[in-house]
């Protein structure tokens, strides 16, 4: 497993002004993960005639990439909320509202590439859904899955930041059944789904005053803070201190890693 440090975005890199809180969160994930994702997709040497599926497409940054590389193929970008995909325009890219758990099935053998990011961590029966999605691959097609791992919060340099992230993890587990350690099992899950040539890589996000991971946590804690307090998982003072630390340009630590695993279908 290769681990590289995710580059910290400069303060001017995040277009905070015109974006909603949800768009800022999605921007942060793009800034953190897109270099890793594109590097891996480039290694797969996709044919120019390749039909691709992007599950949980977010703002569409990765859906655009195969659309510009596989010029004789197509890209289907899906999400349960396609509002943030309204600005995605490529001649061979189609946007569709779709729920990978309860939505319509795609035909087996439909896609040469299926990619997802920060999706399976939040799904019930995630291993079963992963196996079902793998069945949509054409022979020789690739499934590329990216998920976050929350690093041990008790080991963070600032106890308030650790307490706030622990509260976040518990809230998401209670509300959605999210598992921020499942990514460790992705290579095994891909092999169980029948895929071969399974491999894995990762990026370690470094906090910095203007970095993308700080923006992700600032938006997330501000959005969910009241729910975390109401659930008795933390208090306002702890949240305030954590947000202050995330705004501190001198605060450096490691809170999250992003793992990307991939495998190829043989049938």
PDB file of C-alpha atoms in Angstrom:
ATOM      1  CA  UNK A   1       0.000   0.000   0.000  1.00  0.00           C
ATOM      2  CA  UNK A   2       1.513   3.301  -1.095  1.00  0.00           C
ATOM      3  CA  UNK A   3       0.831   6.310   1.148  1.00  0.00           C
ATOM      4  CA  UNK A   4       1.650   9.810  -0.039  1.00  0.00           C
ATOM      5  CA  UNK A   5       1.009  13.113   1.678  1.00  0.00           C
ATOM      6  CA  UNK A   6      -1.853  14.989   0.090  1.00  0.00           C
ATOM      7  CA  UNK A   7      -0.676  18.471  -0.898  1.00  0.00           C
ATOM      8  CA  UNK A   8      -2.195  21.247   1.169  1.00  0.00           C
ATOM      9  CA  UNK A   9      -4.122  23.778  -0.880  1.00  0.00           C
ATOM     10  CA  UNK A  10      -3.078  27.390  -0.569  1.00  0.00           C
ATOM     11  CA  UNK A  11      -5.521  29.811   1.083  1.00  0.00           C
ATOM     12  CA  UNK A  12      -6.480  31.298  -2.274  1.00  0.00           C
ATOM     13  CA  UNK A  13      -7.232  27.880  -3.776  1.00  0.00           C
ATOM     14  CA  UNK A  14     -10.669  27.469  -2.234  1.00  0.00           C
ATOM     15  CA  UNK A  15     -13.336  29.565  -3.958  1.00  0.00           C
ATOM     16  CA  UNK A  16     -15.231  30.049  -0.705  1.00  0.00           C
ATOM     17  CA  UNK A  17     -17.261  33.089  -1.687  1.00  0.00           C
ATOM     18  CA  UNK A  18     -19.650  31.803  -4.359  1.00  0.00           C
ATOM     19  CA  UNK A  19     -19.988  28.273  -2.986  1.00  0.00           C
ATOM     20  CA  UNK A  20     -22.528  26.874  -0.551  1.00  0.00           C
ATOM     21  CA  UNK A  21     -21.341  24.945   2.481  1.00  0.00           C
ATOM     22  CA  UNK A  22     -22.024  21.637   0.725  1.00  0.00           C
ATOM     23  CA  UNK A  23     -20.118  22.766  -2.355  1.00  0.00           C
ATOM     24  CA  UNK A  24     -17.193  23.827  -0.178  1.00  0.00           C
ATOM     25  CA  UNK A  25     -17.141  20.338   1.369  1.00  0.00           C
ATOM     26  CA  UNK A  26     -17.169  18.754  -2.088  1.00  0.00           C
ATOM     27  CA  UNK A  27     -14.455  21.146  -3.260  1.00  0.00           C
ATOM     28  CA  UNK A  28     -12.298  20.036  -0.328  1.00  0.00           C
ATOM     29  CA  UNK A  29     -12.711  16.365  -1.274  1.00  0.00           C
ATOM     30  CA  UNK A  30     -11.751  17.195  -4.869  1.00  0.00           C
ATOM     31  CA  UNK A  31      -8.658  19.111  -3.790  1.00  0.00           C
ATOM     32  CA  UNK A  32      -7.595  16.278  -1.502  1.00  0.00           C
ATOM     33  CA  UNK A  33      -8.359  13.295  -3.698  1.00  0.00           C
ATOM     34  CA  UNK A  34      -8.335  14.279  -7.386  1.00  0.00           C
ATOM     35  CA  UNK A  35      -4.531  14.084  -7.812  1.00  0.00           C
ATOM     36  CA  UNK A  36      -4.508  10.560  -6.348  1.00  0.00           C
ATOM     37  CA  UNK A  37      -7.545   9.507  -8.396  1.00  0.00           C
ATOM     38  CA  UNK A  38      -6.300  10.821 -11.721  1.00  0.00           C
ATOM     39  CA  UNK A  39      -2.896   9.267 -11.167  1.00  0.00           C
ATOM     40  CA  UNK A  40      -4.479   5.848 -10.612  1.00  0.00           C
ATOM     41  CA  UNK A  41      -6.920   6.140 -13.521  1.00  0.00           C
ATOM     42  CA  UNK A  42      -4.027   7.099 -15.783  1.00  0.00           C
ATOM     43  CA  UNK A  43      -2.178   3.931 -14.786  1.00  0.00           C
ATOM     44  CA  UNK A  44      -5.135   1.786 -15.856  1.00  0.00           C
ATOM     45  CA  UNK A  45      -4.672   2.850 -19.505  1.00  0.00           C
ATOM     46  CA  UNK A  46      -8.354   3.041 -20.329  1.00  0.00           C
ATOM     47  CA  UNK A  47      -9.227   2.571 -23.997  1.00  0.00           C
ATOM     48  CA  UNK A  48     -10.557   5.582 -25.891  1.00  0.00           C
ATOM     49  CA  UNK A  49     -13.763   3.615 -26.424  1.00  0.00           C
ATOM     50  CA  UNK A  50     -14.771   2.970 -22.815  1.00  0.00           C
ATOM     51  CA  UNK A  51     -18.160   3.387 -21.171  1.00  0.00           C
ATOM     52  CA  UNK A  52     -17.741   4.703 -17.624  1.00  0.00           C
ATOM     53  CA  UNK A  53     -19.969   5.024 -14.563  1.00  0.00           C
ATOM     54  CA  UNK A  54     -19.338   7.573 -11.804  1.00  0.00           C
ATOM     55  CA  UNK A  55     -21.279   6.751  -8.628  1.00  0.00           C
ATOM     56  CA  UNK A  56     -21.869   9.625  -6.206  1.00  0.00           C
ATOM     57  CA  UNK A  57     -20.417  12.110  -8.675  1.00  0.00           C
ATOM     58  CA  UNK A  58     -20.538  15.161  -6.381  1.00  0.00           C
ATOM     59  CA  UNK A  59     -19.542  18.198  -8.443  1.00  0.00           C
ATOM     60  CA  UNK A  60     -18.319  16.025 -11.323  1.00  0.00           C
ATOM     61  CA  UNK A  61     -14.578  16.658 -11.252  1.00  0.00           C
ATOM     62  CA  UNK A  62     -13.699  12.995 -11.819  1.00  0.00           C
ATOM     63  CA  UNK A  63     -16.631  12.339 -14.165  1.00  0.00           C
ATOM     64  CA  UNK A  64     -15.147  14.984 -16.476  1.00  0.00           C
ATOM     65  CA  UNK A  65     -11.767  13.257 -16.609  1.00  0.00           C
ATOM     66  CA  UNK A  66     -12.755  10.008 -18.420  1.00  0.00           C
ATOM     67  CA  UNK A  67     -15.119  12.057 -20.600  1.00  0.00           C
ATOM     68  CA  UNK A  68     -12.083  13.918 -21.944  1.00  0.00           C
ATOM     69  CA  UNK A  69      -9.865  10.822 -22.152  1.00  0.00           C
ATOM     70  CA  UNK A  70     -12.268   8.202 -23.551  1.00  0.00           C
ATOM     71  CA  UNK A  71     -13.468  10.374 -26.415  1.00  0.00           C
ATOM     72  CA  UNK A  72     -15.154   7.511 -28.254  1.00  0.00           C
ATOM     73  CA  UNK A  73     -16.848   6.199 -25.121  1.00  0.00           C
ATOM     74  CA  UNK A  74     -19.363   7.651 -22.679  1.00  0.00           C
ATOM     75  CA  UNK A  75     -19.616   8.658 -19.023  1.00  0.00           C
ATOM     76  CA  UNK A  76     -22.728   8.288 -16.887  1.00  0.00           C
ATOM     77  CA  UNK A  77     -22.470  10.508 -13.784  1.00  0.00           C
ATOM     78  CA  UNK A  78     -24.957   9.600 -11.044  1.00  0.00           C
ATOM     79  CA  UNK A  79     -25.872  10.896  -7.609  1.00  0.00           C
ATOM     80  CA  UNK A  80     -28.920  11.027  -5.369  1.00  0.00           C
ATOM     81  CA  UNK A  81     -28.698  14.833  -5.634  1.00  0.00           C
ATOM     82  CA  UNK A  82     -27.567  16.071  -9.051  1.00  0.00           C
ATOM     83  CA  UNK A  83     -27.858  19.756  -8.173  1.00  0.00           C
ATOM     84  CA  UNK A  84     -24.077  20.169  -8.025  1.00  0.00           C
ATOM     85  CA  UNK A  85     -23.661  18.562 -11.462  1.00  0.00           C
ATOM     86  CA  UNK A  86     -25.603  21.275 -13.262  1.00  0.00           C
ATOM     87  CA  UNK A  87     -22.418  22.904 -14.593  1.00  0.00           C
ATOM     88  CA  UNK A  88     -20.924  19.686 -15.980  1.00  0.00           C
ATOM     89  CA  UNK A  89     -21.050  19.790 -19.768  1.00  0.00           C
ATOM     90  CA  UNK A  90     -19.191  17.303 -21.946  1.00  0.00           C
ATOM     91  CA  UNK A  91     -20.629  15.928 -25.200  1.00  0.00           C
ATOM     92  CA  UNK A  92     -20.207  12.313 -24.092  1.00  0.00           C
ATOM     93  CA  UNK A  93     -21.290  12.792 -20.445  1.00  0.00           C
ATOM     94  CA  UNK A  94     -24.816  12.202 -19.131  1.00  0.00           C
ATOM     95  CA  UNK A  95     -26.067  13.090 -15.649  1.00  0.00           C
ATOM     96  CA  UNK A  96     -28.706  10.862 -14.022  1.00  0.00           C
ATOM     97  CA  UNK A  97     -30.251  10.859 -10.547  1.00  0.00           C
ATOM     98  CA  UNK A  98     -29.675   7.370  -9.126  1.00  0.00           C
ATOM     99  CA  UNK A  99     -29.447   5.627  -5.743  1.00  0.00           C
ATOM    100  CA  UNK A 100     -26.938   2.772  -5.779  1.00  0.00           C
ATOM    101  CA  UNK A 101     -28.801   1.011  -2.948  1.00  0.00           C
ATOM    102  CA  UNK A 102     -32.435   1.295  -4.024  1.00  0.00           C
ATOM    103  CA  UNK A 103     -32.202   2.526  -7.615  1.00  0.00           C
ATOM    104  CA  UNK A 104     -32.580   0.565 -10.860  1.00  0.00           C
ATOM    105  CA  UNK A 105     -29.959  -2.017 -11.704  1.00  0.00           C
ATOM    106  CA  UNK A 106     -27.583  -1.528 -14.610  1.00  0.00           C
ATOM    107  CA  UNK A 107     -27.128  -4.396 -17.025  1.00  0.00           C
ATOM    108  CA  UNK A 108     -24.205  -6.747 -16.280  1.00  0.00           C
ATOM    109  CA  UNK A 109     -21.226  -6.017 -18.489  1.00  0.00           C
ATOM    110  CA  UNK A 110     -22.168  -2.388 -19.112  1.00  0.00           C
ATOM    111  CA  UNK A 111     -19.045  -0.478 -18.063  1.00  0.00           C
ATOM    112  CA  UNK A 112     -15.304  -0.560 -18.623  1.00  0.00           C
ATOM    113  CA  UNK A 113     -14.757   1.691 -15.608  1.00  0.00           C
ATOM    114  CA  UNK A 114     -16.777   2.294 -12.447  1.00  0.00           C
ATOM    115  CA  UNK A 115     -15.527   4.845  -9.930  1.00  0.00           C
ATOM    116  CA  UNK A 116     -16.853   6.071  -6.591  1.00  0.00           C
ATOM    117  CA  UNK A 117     -15.616   8.322  -3.809  1.00  0.00           C
ATOM    118  CA  UNK A 118     -16.732   8.565  -0.156  1.00  0.00           C
ATOM    119  CA  UNK A 119     -19.809   6.473  -0.915  1.00  0.00           C
ATOM    120  CA  UNK A 120     -19.576   2.922   0.443  1.00  0.00           C
ATOM    121  CA  UNK A 121     -18.442   4.093   3.891  1.00  0.00           C
ATOM    122  CA  UNK A 122     -21.967   5.444   4.419  1.00  0.00           C
ATOM    123  CA  UNK A 123     -23.993   2.574   2.913  1.00  0.00           C
ATOM    124  CA  UNK A 124     -25.783  -0.255   4.713  1.00  0.00           C
ATOM    125  CA  UNK A 125     -24.634  -3.708   3.555  1.00  0.00           C
ATOM    126  CA  UNK A 126     -21.707  -2.006   1.793  1.00  0.00           C
ATOM    127  CA  UNK A 127     -19.911  -5.254   0.928  1.00  0.00           C
ATOM    128  CA  UNK A 128     -23.022  -6.677  -0.743  1.00  0.00           C
ATOM    129  CA  UNK A 129     -23.560  -3.442  -2.677  1.00  0.00           C
ATOM    130  CA  UNK A 130     -19.923  -3.496  -3.787  1.00  0.00           C
ATOM    131  CA  UNK A 131     -20.295  -7.033  -5.132  1.00  0.00           C
ATOM    132  CA  UNK A 132     -23.459  -6.029  -6.989  1.00  0.00           C
ATOM    133  CA  UNK A 133     -21.735  -2.995  -8.518  1.00  0.00           C
ATOM    134  CA  UNK A 134     -18.811  -5.181  -9.629  1.00  0.00           C
ATOM    135  CA  UNK A 135     -21.311  -7.211 -11.638  1.00  0.00           C
ATOM    136  CA  UNK A 136     -21.949  -4.171 -13.842  1.00  0.00           C
ATOM    137  CA  UNK A 137     -18.388  -4.321 -15.175  1.00  0.00           C
ATOM    138  CA  UNK A 138     -17.606  -5.536 -18.663  1.00  0.00           C
ATOM    139  CA  UNK A 139     -14.908  -8.234 -18.954  1.00  0.00           C
ATOM    140  CA  UNK A 140     -11.600  -6.528 -18.286  1.00  0.00           C
ATOM    141  CA  UNK A 141     -13.327  -3.509 -16.738  1.00  0.00           C
ATOM    142  CA  UNK A 142     -12.037  -1.743 -13.635  1.00  0.00           C
ATOM    143  CA  UNK A 143     -13.768  -0.868 -10.380  1.00  0.00           C
ATOM    144  CA  UNK A 144     -12.013   1.983  -8.524  1.00  0.00           C
ATOM    145  CA  UNK A 145     -13.256   2.782  -5.015  1.00  0.00           C
ATOM    146  CA  UNK A 146     -12.037   5.630  -2.776  1.00  0.00           C
ATOM    147  CA  UNK A 147     -12.978   5.948   0.879  1.00  0.00           C
ATOM    148  CA  UNK A 148     -11.748   7.897   3.925  1.00  0.00           C
ATOM    149  CA  UNK A 149     -10.138   6.490   7.045  1.00  0.00           C
ATOM    150  CA  UNK A 150     -10.477   8.559  10.196  1.00  0.00           C
ATOM    151  CA  UNK A 151      -7.161   8.350  12.039  1.00  0.00           C
ATOM    152  CA  UNK A 152      -7.168   7.593  15.795  1.00  0.00           C
ATOM    153  CA  UNK A 153      -8.702  10.721  17.286  1.00  0.00           C
ATOM    154  CA  UNK A 154      -7.260  10.079  20.742  1.00  0.00           C
ATOM    155  CA  UNK A 155      -3.759  10.573  19.343  1.00  0.00           C
ATOM    156  CA  UNK A 156      -4.328  14.022  17.836  1.00  0.00           C
ATOM    157  CA  UNK A 157      -2.151  16.840  19.141  1.00  0.00           C
ATOM    158  CA  UNK A 158      -5.119  18.942  20.257  1.00  0.00           C
ATOM    159  CA  UNK A 159      -7.614  17.110  22.521  1.00  0.00           C
ATOM    160  CA  UNK A 160     -10.503  19.374  21.473  1.00  0.00           C
ATOM    161  CA  UNK A 161      -9.994  18.546  17.797  1.00  0.00           C
ATOM    162  CA  UNK A 162      -9.844  14.868  18.702  1.00  0.00           C
ATOM    163  CA  UNK A 163     -13.031  15.125  20.776  1.00  0.00           C
ATOM    164  CA  UNK A 164     -14.874  16.951  17.982  1.00  0.00           C
ATOM    165  CA  UNK A 165     -13.883  14.371  15.377  1.00  0.00           C
ATOM    166  CA  UNK A 166     -14.840  11.540  17.739  1.00  0.00           C
ATOM    167  CA  UNK A 167     -18.265  13.152  18.129  1.00  0.00           C
ATOM    168  CA  UNK A 168     -18.561  13.416  14.336  1.00  0.00           C
ATOM    169  CA  UNK A 169     -17.661   9.737  13.895  1.00  0.00           C
ATOM    170  CA  UNK A 170     -20.249   8.626  16.469  1.00  0.00           C
ATOM    171  CA  UNK A 171     -22.956  10.879  15.021  1.00  0.00           C
ATOM    172  CA  UNK A 172     -22.433   9.508  11.512  1.00  0.00           C
ATOM    173  CA  UNK A 173     -22.397   5.928  12.789  1.00  0.00           C
ATOM    174  CA  UNK A 174     -25.671   6.466  14.648  1.00  0.00           C
ATOM    175  CA  UNK A 175     -27.394   8.368  11.817  1.00  0.00           C
ATOM    176  CA  UNK A 176     -26.216   6.437   8.736  1.00  0.00           C
ATOM    177  CA  UNK A 177     -24.273   3.444   9.964  1.00  0.00           C
ATOM    178  CA  UNK A 178     -21.083   5.024   8.570  1.00  0.00           C
ATOM    179  CA  UNK A 179     -17.861   3.119   9.177  1.00  0.00           C
ATOM    180  CA  UNK A 180     -14.731   5.251   8.813  1.00  0.00           C
ATOM    181  CA  UNK A 181     -12.484   2.199   9.157  1.00  0.00           C
ATOM    182  CA  UNK A 182     -14.091   0.094   6.406  1.00  0.00           C
ATOM    183  CA  UNK A 183     -11.609   1.342   3.810  1.00  0.00           C
ATOM    184  CA  UNK A 184      -8.977  -0.910   5.394  1.00  0.00           C
ATOM    185  CA  UNK A 185     -11.039  -3.854   4.128  1.00  0.00           C
ATOM    186  CA  UNK A 186     -11.487  -2.624   0.545  1.00  0.00           C
ATOM    187  CA  UNK A 187      -8.866  -4.848  -1.119  1.00  0.00           C
ATOM    188  CA  UNK A 188     -10.404  -7.933   0.510  1.00  0.00           C
ATOM    189  CA  UNK A 189     -13.905  -6.767  -0.453  1.00  0.00           C
ATOM    190  CA  UNK A 190     -12.848  -6.332  -4.089  1.00  0.00           C
ATOM    191  CA  UNK A 191     -11.353  -9.819  -4.167  1.00  0.00           C
ATOM    192  CA  UNK A 192     -14.511 -11.245  -2.586  1.00  0.00           C
ATOM    193  CA  UNK A 193     -16.470  -9.537  -5.369  1.00  0.00           C
ATOM    194  CA  UNK A 194     -14.492 -11.635  -7.856  1.00  0.00           C
ATOM    195  CA  UNK A 195     -12.044  -8.991  -9.083  1.00  0.00           C
ATOM    196  CA  UNK A 196      -8.394  -9.638  -9.857  1.00  0.00           C
ATOM    197  CA  UNK A 197      -5.224  -7.515 -10.049  1.00  0.00           C
ATOM    198  CA  UNK A 198      -6.414  -5.806  -6.877  1.00  0.00           C
ATOM    199  CA  UNK A 199      -4.183  -3.036  -5.582  1.00  0.00           C
ATOM    200  CA  UNK A 200      -4.408  -0.105  -3.185  1.00  0.00           C
ATOM    201  CA  UNK A 201      -2.894   3.316  -2.637  1.00  0.00           C
ATOM    202  CA  UNK A 202      -3.577   6.225  -0.328  1.00  0.00           C
ATOM    203  CA  UNK A 203      -3.035   9.851   0.555  1.00  0.00           C
ATOM    204  CA  UNK A 204      -2.517  11.234   4.044  1.00  0.00           C
ATOM    205  CA  UNK A 205      -4.175  14.626   4.529  1.00  0.00           C
ATOM    206  CA  UNK A 206      -2.093  17.221   6.384  1.00  0.00           C
ATOM    207  CA  UNK A 207      -3.848  20.010   8.260  1.00  0.00           C
ATOM    208  CA  UNK A 208      -2.745  23.553   7.474  1.00  0.00           C
ATOM    209  CA  UNK A 209      -4.425  26.936   7.890  1.00  0.00           C
ATOM    210  CA  UNK A 210      -5.494  27.229   4.257  1.00  0.00           C
ATOM    211  CA  UNK A 211      -5.570  23.537   3.412  1.00  0.00           C
ATOM    212  CA  UNK A 212      -8.418  21.518   1.990  1.00  0.00           C
ATOM    213  CA  UNK A 213      -8.734  19.142   4.952  1.00  0.00           C
ATOM    214  CA  UNK A 214      -9.171  22.135   7.268  1.00  0.00           C
ATOM    215  CA  UNK A 215     -11.920  23.466   5.030  1.00  0.00           C
ATOM    216  CA  UNK A 216     -13.597  20.045   5.012  1.00  0.00           C
ATOM    217  CA  UNK A 217     -13.586  19.870   8.813  1.00  0.00           C
ATOM    218  CA  UNK A 218     -14.637  23.511   9.290  1.00  0.00           C
ATOM    219  CA  UNK A 219     -17.677  23.057   7.056  1.00  0.00           C
ATOM    220  CA  UNK A 220     -18.549  19.633   8.473  1.00  0.00           C
ATOM    221  CA  UNK A 221     -18.285  20.613  12.146  1.00  0.00           C
ATOM    222  CA  UNK A 222     -20.173  23.865  11.619  1.00  0.00           C
ATOM    223  CA  UNK A 223     -22.962  22.015   9.786  1.00  0.00           C
ATOM    224  CA  UNK A 224     -23.282  19.109  12.220  1.00  0.00           C
ATOM    225  CA  UNK A 225     -22.232  20.845  15.418  1.00  0.00           C
ATOM    226  CA  UNK A 226     -25.740  21.444  16.767  1.00  0.00           C
ATOM    227  CA  UNK A 227     -26.690  17.803  16.139  1.00  0.00           C
ATOM    228  CA  UNK A 228     -23.533  16.619  17.896  1.00  0.00           C
ATOM    229  CA  UNK A 229     -24.277  18.786  20.934  1.00  0.00           C
ATOM    230  CA  UNK A 230     -27.966  17.796  21.009  1.00  0.00           C
ATOM    231  CA  UNK A 231     -26.937  14.125  20.962  1.00  0.00           C
ATOM    232  CA  UNK A 232     -24.686  14.691  23.971  1.00  0.00           C
ATOM    233  CA  UNK A 233     -21.554  13.798  21.998  1.00  0.00           C
ATOM    234  CA  UNK A 234     -19.714  17.063  22.647  1.00  0.00           C
ATOM    235  CA  UNK A 235     -20.298  20.627  23.869  1.00  0.00           C
ATOM    236  CA  UNK A 236     -20.199  24.098  22.338  1.00  0.00           C
ATOM    237  CA  UNK A 237     -16.914  25.051  24.017  1.00  0.00           C
ATOM    238  CA  UNK A 238     -15.110  22.004  22.608  1.00  0.00           C
ATOM    239  CA  UNK A 239     -16.465  22.667  19.128  1.00  0.00           C
ATOM    240  CA  UNK A 240     -15.469  26.330  19.292  1.00  0.00           C
ATOM    241  CA  UNK A 241     -11.932  25.438  20.354  1.00  0.00           C
ATOM    242  CA  UNK A 242     -11.647  22.800  17.606  1.00  0.00           C
ATOM    243  CA  UNK A 243     -12.785  25.284  14.946  1.00  0.00           C
ATOM    244  CA  UNK A 244     -10.339  27.873  16.252  1.00  0.00           C
ATOM    245  CA  UNK A 245      -7.498  25.359  15.934  1.00  0.00           C
ATOM    246  CA  UNK A 246      -8.556  24.478  12.392  1.00  0.00           C
ATOM    247  CA  UNK A 247      -8.355  28.203  11.577  1.00  0.00           C
ATOM    248  CA  UNK A 248      -4.889  28.495  13.138  1.00  0.00           C
ATOM    249  CA  UNK A 249      -2.256  28.697  10.349  1.00  0.00           C
ATOM    250  CA  UNK A 250       0.334  27.136  12.687  1.00  0.00           C
ATOM    251  CA  UNK A 251      -1.734  24.032  13.543  1.00  0.00           C
ATOM    252  CA  UNK A 252      -0.358  20.898  11.878  1.00  0.00           C
ATOM    253  CA  UNK A 253      -1.610  17.369  12.388  1.00  0.00           C
ATOM    254  CA  UNK A 254      -2.978  14.296  10.581  1.00  0.00           C
ATOM    255  CA  UNK A 255      -6.685  13.553  10.933  1.00  0.00           C
ATOM    256  CA  UNK A 256      -7.724  11.553   7.890  1.00  0.00           C
ATOM    257  CA  UNK A 257      -6.342   9.406   5.097  1.00  0.00           C
ATOM    258  CA  UNK A 258      -7.982   8.594   1.782  1.00  0.00           C
ATOM    259  CA  UNK A 259      -7.599   5.067   0.448  1.00  0.00           C
ATOM    260  CA  UNK A 260      -8.104   4.100  -3.178  1.00  0.00           C
ATOM    261  CA  UNK A 261      -8.444   0.426  -4.117  1.00  0.00           C
ATOM    262  CA  UNK A 262      -9.092  -1.049  -7.534  1.00  0.00           C
ATOM    263  CA  UNK A 263      -9.582  -4.372  -9.251  1.00  0.00           C
ATOM    264  CA  UNK A 264     -10.358  -5.817 -12.693  1.00  0.00           C
ATOM    265  CA  UNK A 265     -13.234  -8.006 -13.781  1.00  0.00           C
ATOM    266  CA  UNK A 266     -12.550 -11.257 -15.627  1.00  0.00           C
ATOM    267  CA  UNK A 267     -16.140 -12.095 -16.585  1.00  0.00           C
TER     268      UNK A 267
END
